[in-house]
Short mmCIF file of N, CA and C in Angstrom, two decimals:
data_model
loop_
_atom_site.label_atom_id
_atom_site.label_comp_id
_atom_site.label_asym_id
_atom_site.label_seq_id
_atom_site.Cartn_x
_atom_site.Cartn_y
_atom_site.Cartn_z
N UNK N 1 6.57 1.49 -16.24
CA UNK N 1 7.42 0.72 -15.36
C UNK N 1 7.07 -0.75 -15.47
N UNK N 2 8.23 -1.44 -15.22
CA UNK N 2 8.02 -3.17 -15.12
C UNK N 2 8.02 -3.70 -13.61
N UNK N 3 6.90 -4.70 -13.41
CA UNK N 3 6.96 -5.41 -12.28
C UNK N 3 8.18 -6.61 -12.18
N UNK N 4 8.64 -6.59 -10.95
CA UNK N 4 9.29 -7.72 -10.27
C UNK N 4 8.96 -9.57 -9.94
N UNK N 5 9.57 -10.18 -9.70
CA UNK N 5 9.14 -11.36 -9.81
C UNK N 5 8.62 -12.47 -8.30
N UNK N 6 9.30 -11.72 -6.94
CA UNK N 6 8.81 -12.08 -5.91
C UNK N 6 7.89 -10.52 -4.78
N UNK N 7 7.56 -11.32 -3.98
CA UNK N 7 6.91 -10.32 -2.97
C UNK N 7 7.86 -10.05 -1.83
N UNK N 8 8.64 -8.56 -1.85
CA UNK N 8 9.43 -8.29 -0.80
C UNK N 8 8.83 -6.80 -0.75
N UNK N 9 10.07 -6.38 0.66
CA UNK N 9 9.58 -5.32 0.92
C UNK N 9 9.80 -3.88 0.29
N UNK N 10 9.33 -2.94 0.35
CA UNK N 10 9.50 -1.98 -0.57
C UNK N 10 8.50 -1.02 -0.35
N UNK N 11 4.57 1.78 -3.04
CA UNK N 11 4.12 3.00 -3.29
C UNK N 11 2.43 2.80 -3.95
N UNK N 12 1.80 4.03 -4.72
CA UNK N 12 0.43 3.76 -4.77
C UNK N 12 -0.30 3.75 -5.85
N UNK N 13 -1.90 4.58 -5.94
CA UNK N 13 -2.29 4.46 -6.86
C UNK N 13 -3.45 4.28 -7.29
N UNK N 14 -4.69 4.95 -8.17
CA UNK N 14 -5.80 5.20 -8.50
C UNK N 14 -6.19 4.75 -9.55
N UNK N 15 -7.32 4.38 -9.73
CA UNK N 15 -8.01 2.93 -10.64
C UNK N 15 -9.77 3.45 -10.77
N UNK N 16 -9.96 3.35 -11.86
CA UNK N 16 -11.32 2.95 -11.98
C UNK N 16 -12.16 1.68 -11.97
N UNK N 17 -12.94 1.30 -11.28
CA UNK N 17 -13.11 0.19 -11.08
C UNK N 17 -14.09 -0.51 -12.16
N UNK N 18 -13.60 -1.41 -13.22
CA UNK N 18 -14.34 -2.52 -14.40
C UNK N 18 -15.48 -3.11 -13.17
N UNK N 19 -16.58 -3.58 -14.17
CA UNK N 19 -17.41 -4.44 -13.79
C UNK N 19 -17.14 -5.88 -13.87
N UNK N 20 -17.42 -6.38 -12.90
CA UNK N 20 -17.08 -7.74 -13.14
C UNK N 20 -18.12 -8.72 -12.40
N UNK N 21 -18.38 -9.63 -13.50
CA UNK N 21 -19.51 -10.73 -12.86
C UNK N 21 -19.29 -11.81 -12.56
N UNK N 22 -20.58 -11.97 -11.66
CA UNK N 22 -20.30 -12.62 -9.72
C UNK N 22 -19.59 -14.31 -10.64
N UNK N 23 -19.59 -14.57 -11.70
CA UNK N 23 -19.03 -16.11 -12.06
C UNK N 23 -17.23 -15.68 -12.76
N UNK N 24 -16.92 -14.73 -13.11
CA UNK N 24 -16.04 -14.13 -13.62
C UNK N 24 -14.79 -14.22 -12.48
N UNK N 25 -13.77 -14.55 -13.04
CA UNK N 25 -12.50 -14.83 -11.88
C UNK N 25 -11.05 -14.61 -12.83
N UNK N 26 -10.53 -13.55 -12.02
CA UNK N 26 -9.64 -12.45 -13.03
C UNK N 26 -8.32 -13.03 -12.06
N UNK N 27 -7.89 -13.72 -13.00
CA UNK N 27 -5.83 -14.42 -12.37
C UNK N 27 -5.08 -13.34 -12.55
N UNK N 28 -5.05 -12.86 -13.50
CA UNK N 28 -3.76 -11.57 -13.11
C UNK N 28 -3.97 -10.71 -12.47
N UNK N 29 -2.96 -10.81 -11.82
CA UNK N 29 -2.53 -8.77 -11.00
C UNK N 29 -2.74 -7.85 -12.24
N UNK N 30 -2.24 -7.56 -12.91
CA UNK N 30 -2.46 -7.21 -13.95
C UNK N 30 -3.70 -6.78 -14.48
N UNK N 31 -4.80 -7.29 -14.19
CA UNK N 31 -5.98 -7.28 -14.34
C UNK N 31 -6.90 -6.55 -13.47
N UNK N 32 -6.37 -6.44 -11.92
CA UNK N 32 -7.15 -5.98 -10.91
C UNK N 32 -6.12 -4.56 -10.40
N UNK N 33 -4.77 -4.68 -10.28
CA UNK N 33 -4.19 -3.61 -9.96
C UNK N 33 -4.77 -2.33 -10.54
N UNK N 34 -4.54 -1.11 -9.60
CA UNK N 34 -4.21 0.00 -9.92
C UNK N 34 -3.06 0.53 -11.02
N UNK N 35 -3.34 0.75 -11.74
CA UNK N 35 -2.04 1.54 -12.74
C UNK N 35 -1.12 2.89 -12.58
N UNK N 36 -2.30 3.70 -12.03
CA UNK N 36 -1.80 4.90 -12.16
C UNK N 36 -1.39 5.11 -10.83
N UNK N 37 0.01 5.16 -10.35
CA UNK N 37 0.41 5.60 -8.92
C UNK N 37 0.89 6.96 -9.10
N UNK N 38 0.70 7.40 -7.44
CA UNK N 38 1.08 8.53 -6.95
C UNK N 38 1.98 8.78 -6.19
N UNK N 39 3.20 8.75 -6.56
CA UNK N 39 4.73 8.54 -5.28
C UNK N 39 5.00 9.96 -5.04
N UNK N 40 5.61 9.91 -3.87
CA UNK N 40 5.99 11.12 -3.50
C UNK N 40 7.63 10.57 -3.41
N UNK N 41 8.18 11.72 -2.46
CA UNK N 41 9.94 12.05 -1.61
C UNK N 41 10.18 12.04 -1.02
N UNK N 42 11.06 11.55 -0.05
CA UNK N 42 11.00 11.73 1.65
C UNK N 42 11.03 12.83 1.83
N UNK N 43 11.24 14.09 1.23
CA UNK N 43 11.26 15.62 1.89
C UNK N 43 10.18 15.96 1.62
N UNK N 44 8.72 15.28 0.90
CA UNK N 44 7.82 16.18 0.73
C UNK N 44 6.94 16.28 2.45
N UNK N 45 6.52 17.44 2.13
CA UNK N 45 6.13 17.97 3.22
C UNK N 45 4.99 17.04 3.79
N UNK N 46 4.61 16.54 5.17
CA UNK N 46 3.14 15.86 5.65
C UNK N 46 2.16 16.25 4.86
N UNK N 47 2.07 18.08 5.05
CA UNK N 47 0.65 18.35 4.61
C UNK N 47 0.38 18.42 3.61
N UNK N 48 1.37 18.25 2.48
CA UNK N 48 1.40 18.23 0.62
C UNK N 48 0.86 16.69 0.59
N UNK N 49 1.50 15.90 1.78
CA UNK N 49 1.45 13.86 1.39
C UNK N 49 -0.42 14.10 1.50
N UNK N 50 -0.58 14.97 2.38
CA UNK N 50 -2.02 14.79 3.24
C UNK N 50 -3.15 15.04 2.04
N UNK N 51 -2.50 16.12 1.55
CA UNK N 51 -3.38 17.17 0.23
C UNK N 51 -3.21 16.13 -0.92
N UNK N 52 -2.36 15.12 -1.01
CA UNK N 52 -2.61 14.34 -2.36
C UNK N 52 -3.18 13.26 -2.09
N UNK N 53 -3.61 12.89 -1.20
CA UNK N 53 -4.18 11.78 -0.56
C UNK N 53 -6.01 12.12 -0.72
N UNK N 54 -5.77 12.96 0.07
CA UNK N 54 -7.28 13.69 0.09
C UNK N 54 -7.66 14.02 -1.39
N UNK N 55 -6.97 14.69 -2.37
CA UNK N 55 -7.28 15.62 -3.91
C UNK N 55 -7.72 14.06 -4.23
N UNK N 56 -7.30 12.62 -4.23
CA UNK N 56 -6.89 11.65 -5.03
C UNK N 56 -7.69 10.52 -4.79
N UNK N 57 -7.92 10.53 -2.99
CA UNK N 57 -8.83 9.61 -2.66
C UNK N 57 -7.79 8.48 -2.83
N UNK N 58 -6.96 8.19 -2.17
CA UNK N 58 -6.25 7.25 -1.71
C UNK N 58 -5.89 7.51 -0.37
N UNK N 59 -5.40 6.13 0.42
CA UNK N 59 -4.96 6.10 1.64
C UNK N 59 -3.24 5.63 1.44
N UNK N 60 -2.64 5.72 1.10
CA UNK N 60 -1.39 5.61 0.61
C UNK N 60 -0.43 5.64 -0.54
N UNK N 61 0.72 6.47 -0.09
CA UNK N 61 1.58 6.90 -1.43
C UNK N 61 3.01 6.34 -1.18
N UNK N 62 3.60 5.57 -2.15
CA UNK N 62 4.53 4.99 -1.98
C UNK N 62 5.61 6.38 -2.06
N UNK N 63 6.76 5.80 -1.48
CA UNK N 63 7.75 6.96 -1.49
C UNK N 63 8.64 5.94 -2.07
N UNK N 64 9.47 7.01 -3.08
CA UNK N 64 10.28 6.72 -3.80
C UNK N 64 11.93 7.55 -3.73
N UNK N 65 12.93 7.57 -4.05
CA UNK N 65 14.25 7.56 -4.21
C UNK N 65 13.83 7.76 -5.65
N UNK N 66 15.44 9.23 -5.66
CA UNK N 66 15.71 9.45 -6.93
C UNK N 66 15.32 8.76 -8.33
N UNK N 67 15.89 7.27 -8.12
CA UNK N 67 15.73 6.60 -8.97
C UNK N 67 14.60 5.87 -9.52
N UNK N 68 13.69 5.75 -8.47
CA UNK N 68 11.88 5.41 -8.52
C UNK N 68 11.88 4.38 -7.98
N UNK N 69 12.91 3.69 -6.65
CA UNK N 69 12.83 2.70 -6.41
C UNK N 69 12.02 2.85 -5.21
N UNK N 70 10.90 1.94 -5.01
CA UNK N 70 10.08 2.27 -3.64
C UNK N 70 11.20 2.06 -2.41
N UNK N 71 11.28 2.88 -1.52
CA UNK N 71 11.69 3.36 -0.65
C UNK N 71 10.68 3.10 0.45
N UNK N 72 9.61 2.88 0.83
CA UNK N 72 8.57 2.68 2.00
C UNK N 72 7.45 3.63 1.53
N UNK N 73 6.46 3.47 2.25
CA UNK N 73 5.27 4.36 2.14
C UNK N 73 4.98 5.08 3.44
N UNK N 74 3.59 5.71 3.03
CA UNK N 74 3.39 6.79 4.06
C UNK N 74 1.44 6.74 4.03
N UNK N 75 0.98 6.31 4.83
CA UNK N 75 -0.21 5.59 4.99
C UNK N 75 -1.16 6.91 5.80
N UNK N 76 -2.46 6.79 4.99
CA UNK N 76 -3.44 7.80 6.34
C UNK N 76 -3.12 7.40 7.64
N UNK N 77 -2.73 6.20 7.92
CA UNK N 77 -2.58 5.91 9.35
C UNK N 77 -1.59 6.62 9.74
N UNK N 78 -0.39 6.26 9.06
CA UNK N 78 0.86 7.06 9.40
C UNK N 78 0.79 8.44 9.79
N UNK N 79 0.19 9.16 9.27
CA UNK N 79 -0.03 10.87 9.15
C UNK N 79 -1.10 10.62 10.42
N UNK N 80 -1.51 9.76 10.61
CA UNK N 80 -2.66 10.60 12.05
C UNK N 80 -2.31 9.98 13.28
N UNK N 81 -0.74 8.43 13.50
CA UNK N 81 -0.50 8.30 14.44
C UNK N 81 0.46 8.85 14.83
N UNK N 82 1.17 9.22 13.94
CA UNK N 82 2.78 9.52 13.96
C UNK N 82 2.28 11.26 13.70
N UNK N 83 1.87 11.65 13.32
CA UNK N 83 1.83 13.11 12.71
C UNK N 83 0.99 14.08 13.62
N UNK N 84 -0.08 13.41 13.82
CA UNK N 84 -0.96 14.28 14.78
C UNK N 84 -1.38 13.95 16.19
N UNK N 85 -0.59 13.32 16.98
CA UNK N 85 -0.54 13.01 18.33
C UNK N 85 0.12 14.08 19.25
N UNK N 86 -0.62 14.04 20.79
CA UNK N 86 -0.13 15.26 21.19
C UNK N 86 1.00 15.56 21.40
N UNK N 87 1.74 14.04 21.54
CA UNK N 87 3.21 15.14 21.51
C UNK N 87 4.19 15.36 20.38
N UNK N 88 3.35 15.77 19.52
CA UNK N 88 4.22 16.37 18.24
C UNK N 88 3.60 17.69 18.05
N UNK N 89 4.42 18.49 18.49
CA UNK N 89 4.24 20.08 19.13
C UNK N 89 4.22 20.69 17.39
N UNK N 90 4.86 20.73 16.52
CA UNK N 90 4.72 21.57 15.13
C UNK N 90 4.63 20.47 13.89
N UNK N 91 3.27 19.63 13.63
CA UNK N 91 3.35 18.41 12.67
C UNK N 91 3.36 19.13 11.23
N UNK N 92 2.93 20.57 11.29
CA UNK N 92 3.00 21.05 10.00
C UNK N 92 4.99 21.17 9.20
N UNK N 93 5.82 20.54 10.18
CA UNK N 93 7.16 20.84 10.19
C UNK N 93 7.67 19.96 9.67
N UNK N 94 6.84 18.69 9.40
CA UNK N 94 7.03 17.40 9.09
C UNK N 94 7.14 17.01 7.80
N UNK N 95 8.32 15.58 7.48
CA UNK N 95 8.50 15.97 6.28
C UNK N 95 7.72 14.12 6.40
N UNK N 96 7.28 13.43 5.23
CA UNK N 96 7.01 12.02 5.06
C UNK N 96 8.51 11.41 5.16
N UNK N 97 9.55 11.47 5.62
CA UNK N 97 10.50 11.15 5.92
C UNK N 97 10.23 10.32 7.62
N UNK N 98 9.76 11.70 8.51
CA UNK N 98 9.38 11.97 9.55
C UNK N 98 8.34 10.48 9.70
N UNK N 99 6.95 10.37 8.75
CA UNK N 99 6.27 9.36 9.51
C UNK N 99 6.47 8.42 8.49
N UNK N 100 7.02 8.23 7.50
CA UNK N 100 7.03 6.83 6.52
C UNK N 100 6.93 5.82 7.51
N UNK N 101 6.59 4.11 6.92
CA UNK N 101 7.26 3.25 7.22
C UNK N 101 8.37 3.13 6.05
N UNK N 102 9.48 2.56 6.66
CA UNK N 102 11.10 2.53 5.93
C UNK N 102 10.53 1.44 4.79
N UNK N 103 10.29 0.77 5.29
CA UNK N 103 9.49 -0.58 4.24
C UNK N 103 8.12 -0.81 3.95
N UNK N 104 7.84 -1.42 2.48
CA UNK N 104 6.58 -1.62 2.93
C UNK N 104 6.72 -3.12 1.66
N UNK N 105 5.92 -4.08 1.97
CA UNK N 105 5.89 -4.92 1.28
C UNK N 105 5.09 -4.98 -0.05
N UNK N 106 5.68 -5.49 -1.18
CA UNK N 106 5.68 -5.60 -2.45
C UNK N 106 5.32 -6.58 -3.19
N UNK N 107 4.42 -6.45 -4.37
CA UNK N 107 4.23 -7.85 -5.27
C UNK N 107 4.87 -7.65 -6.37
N UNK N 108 5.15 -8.49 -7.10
CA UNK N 108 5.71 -8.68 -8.50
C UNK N 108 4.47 -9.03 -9.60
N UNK N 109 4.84 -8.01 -10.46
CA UNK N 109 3.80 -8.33 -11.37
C UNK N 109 3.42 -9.69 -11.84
N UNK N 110 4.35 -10.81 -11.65
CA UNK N 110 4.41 -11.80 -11.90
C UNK N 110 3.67 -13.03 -10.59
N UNK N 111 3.25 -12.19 -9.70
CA UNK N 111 2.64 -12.82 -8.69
C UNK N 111 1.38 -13.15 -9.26
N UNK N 112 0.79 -14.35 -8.34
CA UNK N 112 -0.36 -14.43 -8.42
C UNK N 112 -1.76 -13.55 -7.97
N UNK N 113 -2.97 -13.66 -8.13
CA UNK N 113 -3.67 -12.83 -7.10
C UNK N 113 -3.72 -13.66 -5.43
N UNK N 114 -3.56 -15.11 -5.48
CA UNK N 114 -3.68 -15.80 -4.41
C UNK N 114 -2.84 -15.59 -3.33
N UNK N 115 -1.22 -15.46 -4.17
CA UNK N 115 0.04 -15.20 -3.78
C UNK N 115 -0.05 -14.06 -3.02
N UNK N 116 -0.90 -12.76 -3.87
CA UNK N 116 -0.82 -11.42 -3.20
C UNK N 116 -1.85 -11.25 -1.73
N UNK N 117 -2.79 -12.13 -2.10
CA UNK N 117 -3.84 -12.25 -0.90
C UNK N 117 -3.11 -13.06 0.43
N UNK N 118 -2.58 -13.78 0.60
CA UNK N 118 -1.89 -14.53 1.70
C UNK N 118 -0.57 -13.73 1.91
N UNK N 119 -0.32 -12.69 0.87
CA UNK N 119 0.90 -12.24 2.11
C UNK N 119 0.42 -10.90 2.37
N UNK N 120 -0.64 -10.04 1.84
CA UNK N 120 -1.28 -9.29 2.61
C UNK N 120 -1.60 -9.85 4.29
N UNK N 121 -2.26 -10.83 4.17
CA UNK N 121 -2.59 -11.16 5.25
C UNK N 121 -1.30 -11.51 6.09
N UNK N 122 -0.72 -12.29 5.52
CA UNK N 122 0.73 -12.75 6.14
C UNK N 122 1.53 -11.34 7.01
N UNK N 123 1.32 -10.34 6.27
CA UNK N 123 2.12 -9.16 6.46
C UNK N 123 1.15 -8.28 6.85
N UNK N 124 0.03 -8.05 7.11
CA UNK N 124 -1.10 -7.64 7.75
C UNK N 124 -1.33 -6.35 7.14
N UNK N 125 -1.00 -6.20 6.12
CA UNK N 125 -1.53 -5.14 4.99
C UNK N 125 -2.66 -5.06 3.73
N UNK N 126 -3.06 -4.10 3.84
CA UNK N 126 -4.54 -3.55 3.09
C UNK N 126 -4.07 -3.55 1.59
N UNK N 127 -2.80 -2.82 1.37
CA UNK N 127 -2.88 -1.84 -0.19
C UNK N 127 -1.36 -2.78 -0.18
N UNK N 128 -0.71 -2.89 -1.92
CA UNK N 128 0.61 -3.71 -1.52
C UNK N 128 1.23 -2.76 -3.38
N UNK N 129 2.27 -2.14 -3.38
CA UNK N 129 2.32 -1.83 -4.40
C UNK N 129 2.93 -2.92 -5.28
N UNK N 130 2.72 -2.89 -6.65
CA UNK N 130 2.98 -3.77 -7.58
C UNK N 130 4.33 -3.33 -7.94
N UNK N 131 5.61 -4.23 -8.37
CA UNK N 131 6.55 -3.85 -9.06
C UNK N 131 7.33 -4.66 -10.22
N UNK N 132 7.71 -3.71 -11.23
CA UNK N 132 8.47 -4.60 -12.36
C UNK N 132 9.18 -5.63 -12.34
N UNK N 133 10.13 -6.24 -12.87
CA UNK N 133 11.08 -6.65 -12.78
C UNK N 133 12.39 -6.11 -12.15
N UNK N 134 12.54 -4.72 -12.59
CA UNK N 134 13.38 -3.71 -12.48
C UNK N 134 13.16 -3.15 -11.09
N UNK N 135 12.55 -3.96 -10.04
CA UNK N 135 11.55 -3.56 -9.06
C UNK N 135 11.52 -1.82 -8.92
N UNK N 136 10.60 -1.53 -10.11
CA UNK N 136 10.11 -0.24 -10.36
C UNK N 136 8.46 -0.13 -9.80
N UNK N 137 8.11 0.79 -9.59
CA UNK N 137 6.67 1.06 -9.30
C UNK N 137 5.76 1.29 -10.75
N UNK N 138 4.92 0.05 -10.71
CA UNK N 138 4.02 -0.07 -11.99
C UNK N 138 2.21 0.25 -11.80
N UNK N 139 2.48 0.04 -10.46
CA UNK N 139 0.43 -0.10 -9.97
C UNK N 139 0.62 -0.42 -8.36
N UNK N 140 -0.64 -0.36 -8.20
CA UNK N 140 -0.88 -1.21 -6.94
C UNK N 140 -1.91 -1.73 -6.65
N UNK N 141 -2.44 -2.69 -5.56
CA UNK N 141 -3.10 -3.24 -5.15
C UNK N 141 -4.20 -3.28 -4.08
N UNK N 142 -5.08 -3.41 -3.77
CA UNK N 142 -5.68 -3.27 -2.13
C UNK N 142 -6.45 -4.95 -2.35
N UNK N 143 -6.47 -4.68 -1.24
CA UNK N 143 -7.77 -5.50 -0.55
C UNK N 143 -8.85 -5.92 -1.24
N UNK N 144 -9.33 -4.17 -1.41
CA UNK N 144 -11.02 -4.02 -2.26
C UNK N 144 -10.77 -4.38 -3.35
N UNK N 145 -9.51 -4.09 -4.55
CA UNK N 145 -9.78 -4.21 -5.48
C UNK N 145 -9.72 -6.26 -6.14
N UNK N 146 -9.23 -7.04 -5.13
CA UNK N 146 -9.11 -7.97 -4.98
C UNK N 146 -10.63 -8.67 -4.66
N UNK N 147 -11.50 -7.97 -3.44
CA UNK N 147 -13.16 -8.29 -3.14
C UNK N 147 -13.74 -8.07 -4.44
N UNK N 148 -13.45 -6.89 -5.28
CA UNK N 148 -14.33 -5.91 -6.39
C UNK N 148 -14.42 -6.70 -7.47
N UNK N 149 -12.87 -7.09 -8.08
CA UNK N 149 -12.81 -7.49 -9.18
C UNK N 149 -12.09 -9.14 -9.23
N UNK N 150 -11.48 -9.52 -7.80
CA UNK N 150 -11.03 -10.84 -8.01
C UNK N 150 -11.58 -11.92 -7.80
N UNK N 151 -13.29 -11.86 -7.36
CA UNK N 151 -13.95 -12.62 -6.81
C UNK N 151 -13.03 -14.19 -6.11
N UNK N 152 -12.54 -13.50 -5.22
CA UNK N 152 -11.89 -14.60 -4.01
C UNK N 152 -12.60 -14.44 -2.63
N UNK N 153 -13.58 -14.55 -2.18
CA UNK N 153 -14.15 -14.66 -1.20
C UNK N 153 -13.34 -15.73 0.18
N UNK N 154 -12.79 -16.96 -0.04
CA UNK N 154 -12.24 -17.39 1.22
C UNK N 154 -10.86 -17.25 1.03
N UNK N 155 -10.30 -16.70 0.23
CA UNK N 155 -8.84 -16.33 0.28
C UNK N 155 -8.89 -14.94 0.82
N UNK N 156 -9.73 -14.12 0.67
CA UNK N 156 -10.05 -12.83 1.26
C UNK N 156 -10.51 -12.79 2.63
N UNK N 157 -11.99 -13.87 3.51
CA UNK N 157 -11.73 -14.10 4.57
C UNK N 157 -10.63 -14.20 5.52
N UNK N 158 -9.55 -15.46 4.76
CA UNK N 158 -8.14 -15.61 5.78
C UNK N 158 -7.76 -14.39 5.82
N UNK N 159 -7.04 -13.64 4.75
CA UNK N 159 -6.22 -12.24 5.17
C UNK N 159 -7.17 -11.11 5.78
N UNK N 160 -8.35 -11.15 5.56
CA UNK N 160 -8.97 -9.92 6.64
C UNK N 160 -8.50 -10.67 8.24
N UNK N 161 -9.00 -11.81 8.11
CA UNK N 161 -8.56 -12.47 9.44
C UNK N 161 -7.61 -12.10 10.29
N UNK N 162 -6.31 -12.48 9.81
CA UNK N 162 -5.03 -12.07 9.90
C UNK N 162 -4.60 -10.17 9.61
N UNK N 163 -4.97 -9.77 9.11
CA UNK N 163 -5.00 -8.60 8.69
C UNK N 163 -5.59 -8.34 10.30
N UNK N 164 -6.92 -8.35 10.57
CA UNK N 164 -7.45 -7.63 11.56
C UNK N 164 -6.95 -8.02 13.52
N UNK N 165 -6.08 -9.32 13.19
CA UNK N 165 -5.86 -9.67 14.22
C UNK N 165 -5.32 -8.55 15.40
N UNK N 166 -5.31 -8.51 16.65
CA UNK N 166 -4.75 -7.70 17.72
C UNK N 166 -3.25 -7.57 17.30
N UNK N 167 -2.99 -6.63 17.34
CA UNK N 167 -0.70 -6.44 16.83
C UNK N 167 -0.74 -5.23 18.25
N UNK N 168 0.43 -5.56 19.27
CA UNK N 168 0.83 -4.41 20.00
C UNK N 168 2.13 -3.91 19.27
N UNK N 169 1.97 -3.79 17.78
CA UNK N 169 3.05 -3.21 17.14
C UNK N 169 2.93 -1.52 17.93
N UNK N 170 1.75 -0.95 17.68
CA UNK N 170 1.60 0.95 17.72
C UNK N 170 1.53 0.90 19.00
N UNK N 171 1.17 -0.36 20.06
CA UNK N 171 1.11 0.50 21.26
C UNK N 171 2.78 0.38 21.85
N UNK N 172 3.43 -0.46 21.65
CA UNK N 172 4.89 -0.44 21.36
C UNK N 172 5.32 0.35 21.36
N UNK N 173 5.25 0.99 19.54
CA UNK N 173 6.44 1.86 18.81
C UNK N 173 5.79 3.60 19.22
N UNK N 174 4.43 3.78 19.26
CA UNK N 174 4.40 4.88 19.44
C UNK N 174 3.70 5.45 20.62
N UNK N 175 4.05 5.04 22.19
CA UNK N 175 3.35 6.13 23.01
C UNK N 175 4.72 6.38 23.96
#
């Protein structure tokens, strides 16, 4: 798949992590992303999203449409606020339809790593999937792999910042 050229909204993905030394400073996405993603369907079942999460050791799987266009994701968070709270009487009934978010925000392979770090934070997200041009799902991104391998230390401060700030988004949308 090919990445896209801005950061909008819109899956995931597993990486081995290169060594990289503490003077070493890696500009492409390209370089630090995840490659290999794991998308699911909106009909796949919670506890299949749950079982590939867990088999895979990721905390999020982009969901995709027929066509492979990211469609929103479906986050460990998602599955344990939306999925397993008490008043959801049969969560095994649940499809990732059920707890997706509809959106989730996106980089373009053509982004920077700086670019991707300020709208994580901007948008108060951890993991950001990467996309083509074709805004197809190519890789993705986190946080860590940005601490691990992008050595950005105060561009990483601001967005944990922002990232960790107080949001009454969940006490809002879900009690």
């Amino acid at each position: 798949m090919k990445k896209s050229s801005n950061i909008y909204n819109a899956k995931t993905t597993k990486t081995k992590i290169a060594p990289v030394f503490e003077d070493q400073v890696l500009d492409s996405l390209k370089d630090i992303m995840t490659s290999e993603v794991i998308a699911v369907e909106k009909s796949l079942p919670v506890a299949l999203a749950a079982q590939l999460m867990r088999d895979n050791d990721v905390g999020i799987l982009p969901v995709v449409n027929p066509e492979g266009n990211v469609v929103g994701c479906v986050t460990d968070r998602d599955l344990a606020i939306r999925a397993l709270t008490p008043n959801i009487s049969n969560p095994q009934n649940l499809q990732v339809s059920d707890v997706m978010s509809e959106s989730a925000w996106c980089a373009s392979i053509s982004n920077t790593v700086e670019e991707v770090v300020a709208a994580m934070g901007k948008h108060k997200v951890r993991r950001m999937p990467v996309l083509d041009a074709d805004r197809k799902l190519i890789g993705i991104v986190s946080i860590g792999d940005v601490a691990v391998k992008a050595n950005r230390d105060d561009a990483l401060t601001v967005a944990l910042e922002r990232i960790s700030a107080h949001d009454d988004f969940w006490q809002s949308q879900w009690r």
